Amino acid sequence: MAVSDRPYVIASAAVSLDGYIDDVTEARLILSNDEDLDRVDEVRAWADAVLVGANTIRADDPRLLVRSEARRAARVAAGRPATPAKVTLTRCGKVDPGARFFTAGDAERYVYTCDSTVGVVRSRLGAVATVVGAGDPLELPRILADLRGRGIERLMVEGGGGVHTLFLSAGVVDELRVVFAPFFVGQRDAPRFVGAAAFPQGPDARMTLAKAEQLGDLVVLQYHPR
Ligand SMILES: NC(=O)c1ccc[n+]([C@@H]2O[C@H](COP(=O)([O-])OP(=O)(O)OC[C@H]3O[C@@H](n4cnc5c(N)ncnc54)[C@H](OP(=O)(O)O)[C@@H]3O)[C@@H](O)[C@H]2O)c1
């Protein structure tokens, strides 16, 4: 899918050294540090929209707002909303309309779901988001083209693993930014950065390392898939 027909996509994740993005406990695993959170905030401020999977909303209840007052002000001065639009994907639609994804800030919110479930999902979430049917099963090119048609030119994909697997395996990630935390999780059932898939970024198509940056005890790697 040509980048002219979809948003430019930056995928972002924080990962343990053994490839996990969370542990099996209820509490959110802290992989990041203050400097890194500020780096992520800068990418959010760049984005027209941020996207997370429905499981991340259920697990983390993220706000997905730009934290820095200066960055929000700069966006407004440039004629943009103070914080990016929020986007999620769900097949079953079991997402709480009281989640902070919907209640924090006043950005536009989009929920993409299957054509067969769009009625049910709209009755649950239609008051707090624009609910869009995008095929059965969900068709990522349709979702991206729809977002582009709504003026979303820069999309930040923040996870979790299901969503990163979907975007990377579809070959629609233009930049990948992964921060590695200096510890192991070591729990077989914890969520991984990506699941099994036929990735176009396999051993025969090594990504280009554009930047490596140390932030305290973290390392941020920035890749450009070919
Ligand atoms: N460290 C980090 O950077 C980071 C960032 C974000 C999240 N996380 C962690 O990641 C975990 C959640 O990750 P996850 O992999 O379980 O879930 P996820 O990627 O957040 O969401 C997956 C959900 O997206 C919906 N979906 C619809 N179509 C899909 C498709 N084709 N492929 C994949 N998903 C599709 C489904 O929702 P329905 O089930 O509603 O149908 C699916 O269950 C949490 O533990 C969270 O803390 C970590």
XYZ file of C-alpha atoms and ligand atoms in Angstrom:
274
model
C 0.000 0.000 0.000
C 1.605 3.289 -1.123
C 2.236 5.842 1.602
C 0.239 8.383 -0.476
C -2.894 6.262 0.175
C -2.372 5.898 3.913
C -0.825 7.772 6.851
C 2.943 7.670 7.403
C 3.289 5.187 10.283
C 5.676 5.224 13.244
C 5.387 2.104 15.427
C 6.626 2.523 18.994
C 7.213 -0.029 21.748
C 9.037 -0.483 25.045
C 10.448 -3.991 25.375
C 12.331 -6.061 27.957
C 15.578 -7.686 26.861
C 13.708 -10.949 26.358
C 11.086 -9.329 24.127
C 8.155 -8.773 26.482
C 6.027 -5.607 26.615
C 4.323 -6.372 29.933
C 4.251 -9.051 32.611
C 1.382 -11.246 33.783
C 0.422 -9.125 36.799
C -2.470 -6.643 36.840
C -0.157 -3.696 37.459
C 1.379 -1.992 34.424
C 5.023 -2.987 33.970
C 7.356 0.024 34.031
C 9.827 -0.414 31.160
C 10.468 3.268 30.517
C 11.985 6.244 32.370
C 11.204 9.987 32.454
C 13.520 10.835 29.561
C 11.976 8.113 27.462
C 8.426 9.174 28.319
C 9.368 12.635 27.071
C 10.701 11.116 23.837
C 7.408 9.249 23.360
C 5.504 12.463 24.103
C 7.403 14.155 21.264
C 6.287 11.455 18.821
C 2.691 11.810 20.044
C 2.932 15.554 19.467
C 4.124 14.820 15.899
C 1.179 12.493 15.217
C -2.244 13.327 13.846
C -3.526 10.158 15.526
C -2.324 7.458 17.937
C -3.563 3.878 17.654
C -3.706 1.116 20.268
C -5.422 -2.276 20.242
C -8.512 -2.898 22.337
C -6.545 -5.145 24.714
C -4.261 -2.255 25.586
C -7.292 -0.128 26.477
C -8.590 -2.984 28.661
C -5.191 -3.685 30.266
C -3.680 -0.215 30.717
C -6.557 2.271 30.404
C -4.174 4.788 28.727
C -5.030 8.476 28.259
C -2.930 8.865 25.092
C -2.625 12.638 25.480
C 0.322 14.932 24.757
C 1.670 15.663 28.250
C 3.874 18.684 27.538
C 2.030 22.001 27.732
C 4.570 23.541 25.327
C 3.979 20.804 22.738
C 0.201 21.143 23.048
C 0.525 24.927 22.600
C 2.770 24.476 19.550
C 0.212 22.173 17.963
C -2.594 24.675 18.570
C -0.435 27.516 17.195
C 0.032 25.425 14.045
C -3.748 25.063 13.684
C -3.811 21.461 14.909
C -5.841 19.977 17.819
C -3.937 20.105 21.139
C -3.575 16.315 21.171
C -3.854 13.727 18.416
C -6.971 11.771 17.551
C -7.233 8.316 19.146
C -7.873 5.140 17.182
C -8.534 1.566 18.273
C -9.317 -1.766 16.638
C -11.706 -4.320 18.102
C -13.375 -7.381 16.697
C -15.699 -8.081 19.625
C -16.265 -4.465 20.694
C -16.007 -5.260 24.402
C -14.469 -1.935 25.348
C -15.691 0.174 28.273
C -17.104 3.531 27.100
C -15.842 4.931 30.436
C -12.203 4.069 29.561
C -9.811 7.032 29.511
C -9.265 6.410 25.806
C -12.750 7.923 25.413
C -12.991 10.270 28.391
C -9.559 11.951 28.629
C -9.095 15.057 26.494
C -11.310 16.203 23.662
C -9.553 14.624 20.670
C -11.525 12.787 18.002
C -11.901 9.059 18.714
C -12.311 6.308 16.124
C -13.190 2.662 16.688
C -12.688 0.288 13.743
C -14.583 -2.973 13.928
C -15.890 -5.727 11.673
C -18.852 -5.018 9.386
C -20.777 -7.827 11.123
C -20.357 -6.248 14.581
C -20.558 -2.567 13.687
C -24.203 -2.280 14.855
C -23.515 -3.783 18.286
C -20.323 -1.779 18.735
C -22.010 1.439 17.653
C -24.774 0.928 20.215
C -22.108 0.466 22.912
C -19.578 3.135 21.858
C -21.365 5.356 19.330
C -21.901 8.109 21.919
C -18.167 8.383 22.692
C -16.517 7.598 19.343
C -17.004 7.357 15.597
C -17.500 3.623 14.958
C -16.472 2.424 11.492
C -16.980 -1.006 9.902
C -13.878 -2.069 7.960
C -14.484 -5.520 6.483
C -14.984 -9.039 7.757
C -12.335 -9.823 8.909
C -10.962 -6.342 9.539
C -8.993 -5.055 6.530
C -6.015 -2.931 7.536
C -5.677 -1.199 4.128
C -9.304 -0.073 4.438
C -8.696 1.280 7.935
C -5.604 3.183 6.824
C -7.301 4.586 3.725
C -10.263 5.690 5.831
C -7.964 7.431 8.325
C -6.134 9.156 5.453
C -9.499 10.310 4.122
C -10.220 11.843 7.520
C -7.048 13.930 7.322
C -4.764 11.638 9.353
C -1.373 11.914 7.627
C 0.844 10.826 10.544
C -0.083 7.809 12.633
C 1.720 6.608 15.765
C 1.033 2.951 16.582
C 1.626 2.341 20.290
C 0.820 -1.370 20.538
C 0.185 -3.806 21.995
C 1.657 -6.909 20.476
C -1.368 -7.878 18.393
C -1.455 -4.505 16.734
C 2.323 -4.350 16.184
C 2.205 -7.810 14.621
C -0.645 -6.705 12.347
C 1.071 -3.512 11.160
C 4.588 -4.924 10.785
C 3.483 -8.084 8.973
C 1.355 -5.969 6.604
C 4.444 -3.940 5.696
C 2.856 -0.595 6.570
C 5.363 0.602 9.194
C 7.637 3.383 7.922
C 9.647 3.770 11.138
C 10.018 1.439 14.078
C 11.189 2.823 17.416
C 11.910 0.276 20.117
C 13.259 1.086 23.560
C 14.939 -1.764 25.418
C 14.732 -1.960 29.218
C 17.705 -3.618 30.957
C 15.901 -6.571 32.492
C 14.211 -9.867 31.720
C 10.544 -10.673 32.327
C 10.885 -14.405 31.838
C 7.169 -15.248 31.986
C 5.986 -17.461 29.143
C 2.421 -16.075 29.195
C 3.368 -12.396 29.313
C 2.563 -10.316 26.164
C 5.335 -10.167 23.592
C 6.328 -7.288 21.352
C 5.158 -9.323 18.345
C 3.624 -12.736 17.802
C 4.367 -15.259 15.069
C 3.759 -13.916 11.559
C 5.259 -13.769 8.067
C 7.160 -10.525 8.540
C 8.451 -8.750 5.431
C 11.290 -7.549 7.702
C 12.769 -11.071 7.862
C 16.435 -12.164 7.668
C 16.495 -11.452 3.916
C 15.216 -7.908 4.386
C 17.151 -6.510 7.302
C 15.905 -3.125 8.408
C 18.128 -0.053 8.268
C 19.269 1.159 11.679
C 18.720 4.916 11.467
C 19.616 5.839 15.067
C 20.685 4.336 18.393
C 20.333 6.497 21.466
C 21.076 5.924 25.134
C 18.601 7.338 27.652
C 19.892 6.493 31.130
C 19.927 2.695 31.312
C 17.648 2.384 28.248
C 18.584 2.117 24.587
C 16.282 3.415 21.856
C 16.713 1.908 18.410
C 15.150 3.539 15.393
C 14.736 1.386 12.297
C 13.495 1.985 8.784
C 11.978 -1.151 7.273
C 12.752 -1.345 3.553
N 5.440 -1.829 26.388
C 4.730 -1.234 25.461
O 5.257 -0.442 24.656
C 3.251 -1.505 25.384
C 2.437 -0.651 24.621
C 1.087 -0.963 24.530
C 0.580 -2.084 25.179
N 1.383 -2.857 25.925
C 0.871 -4.076 26.569
O 0.388 -4.920 25.536
C -0.621 -5.772 26.090
C -1.769 -5.822 25.123
O -1.286 -6.354 23.899
P -2.117 -7.432 23.082
O -1.252 -7.957 22.015
O -2.744 -8.369 24.050
O -3.338 -6.593 22.498
P -3.464 -5.292 21.583
O -2.537 -5.365 20.423
O -3.423 -4.074 22.443
O -4.971 -5.438 21.085
C -5.361 -6.576 20.338
C -6.837 -6.460 20.040
O -7.038 -5.615 18.902
C -8.196 -6.045 18.216
N -7.921 -6.461 16.842
C -8.774 -6.361 15.811
N -8.252 -6.833 14.700
C -7.070 -7.236 14.973
C -6.089 -7.846 14.179
N -6.264 -8.107 12.879
N -4.951 -8.186 14.768
C -4.776 -7.918 16.076
N -5.697 -7.342 16.888
C -6.845 -7.008 16.334
C -8.747 -7.230 19.000
O -9.651 -6.654 19.932
P -10.920 -7.407 20.586
O -10.322 -8.450 21.495
O -11.624 -6.321 21.322
O -11.733 -7.987 19.486
C -7.514 -7.754 19.673
O -7.795 -8.539 20.812
C -0.991 -5.202 27.452
O -0.429 -6.028 28.444
C -0.313 -3.833 27.461
O 0.115 -3.472 28.757
C 2.710 -2.588 26.052
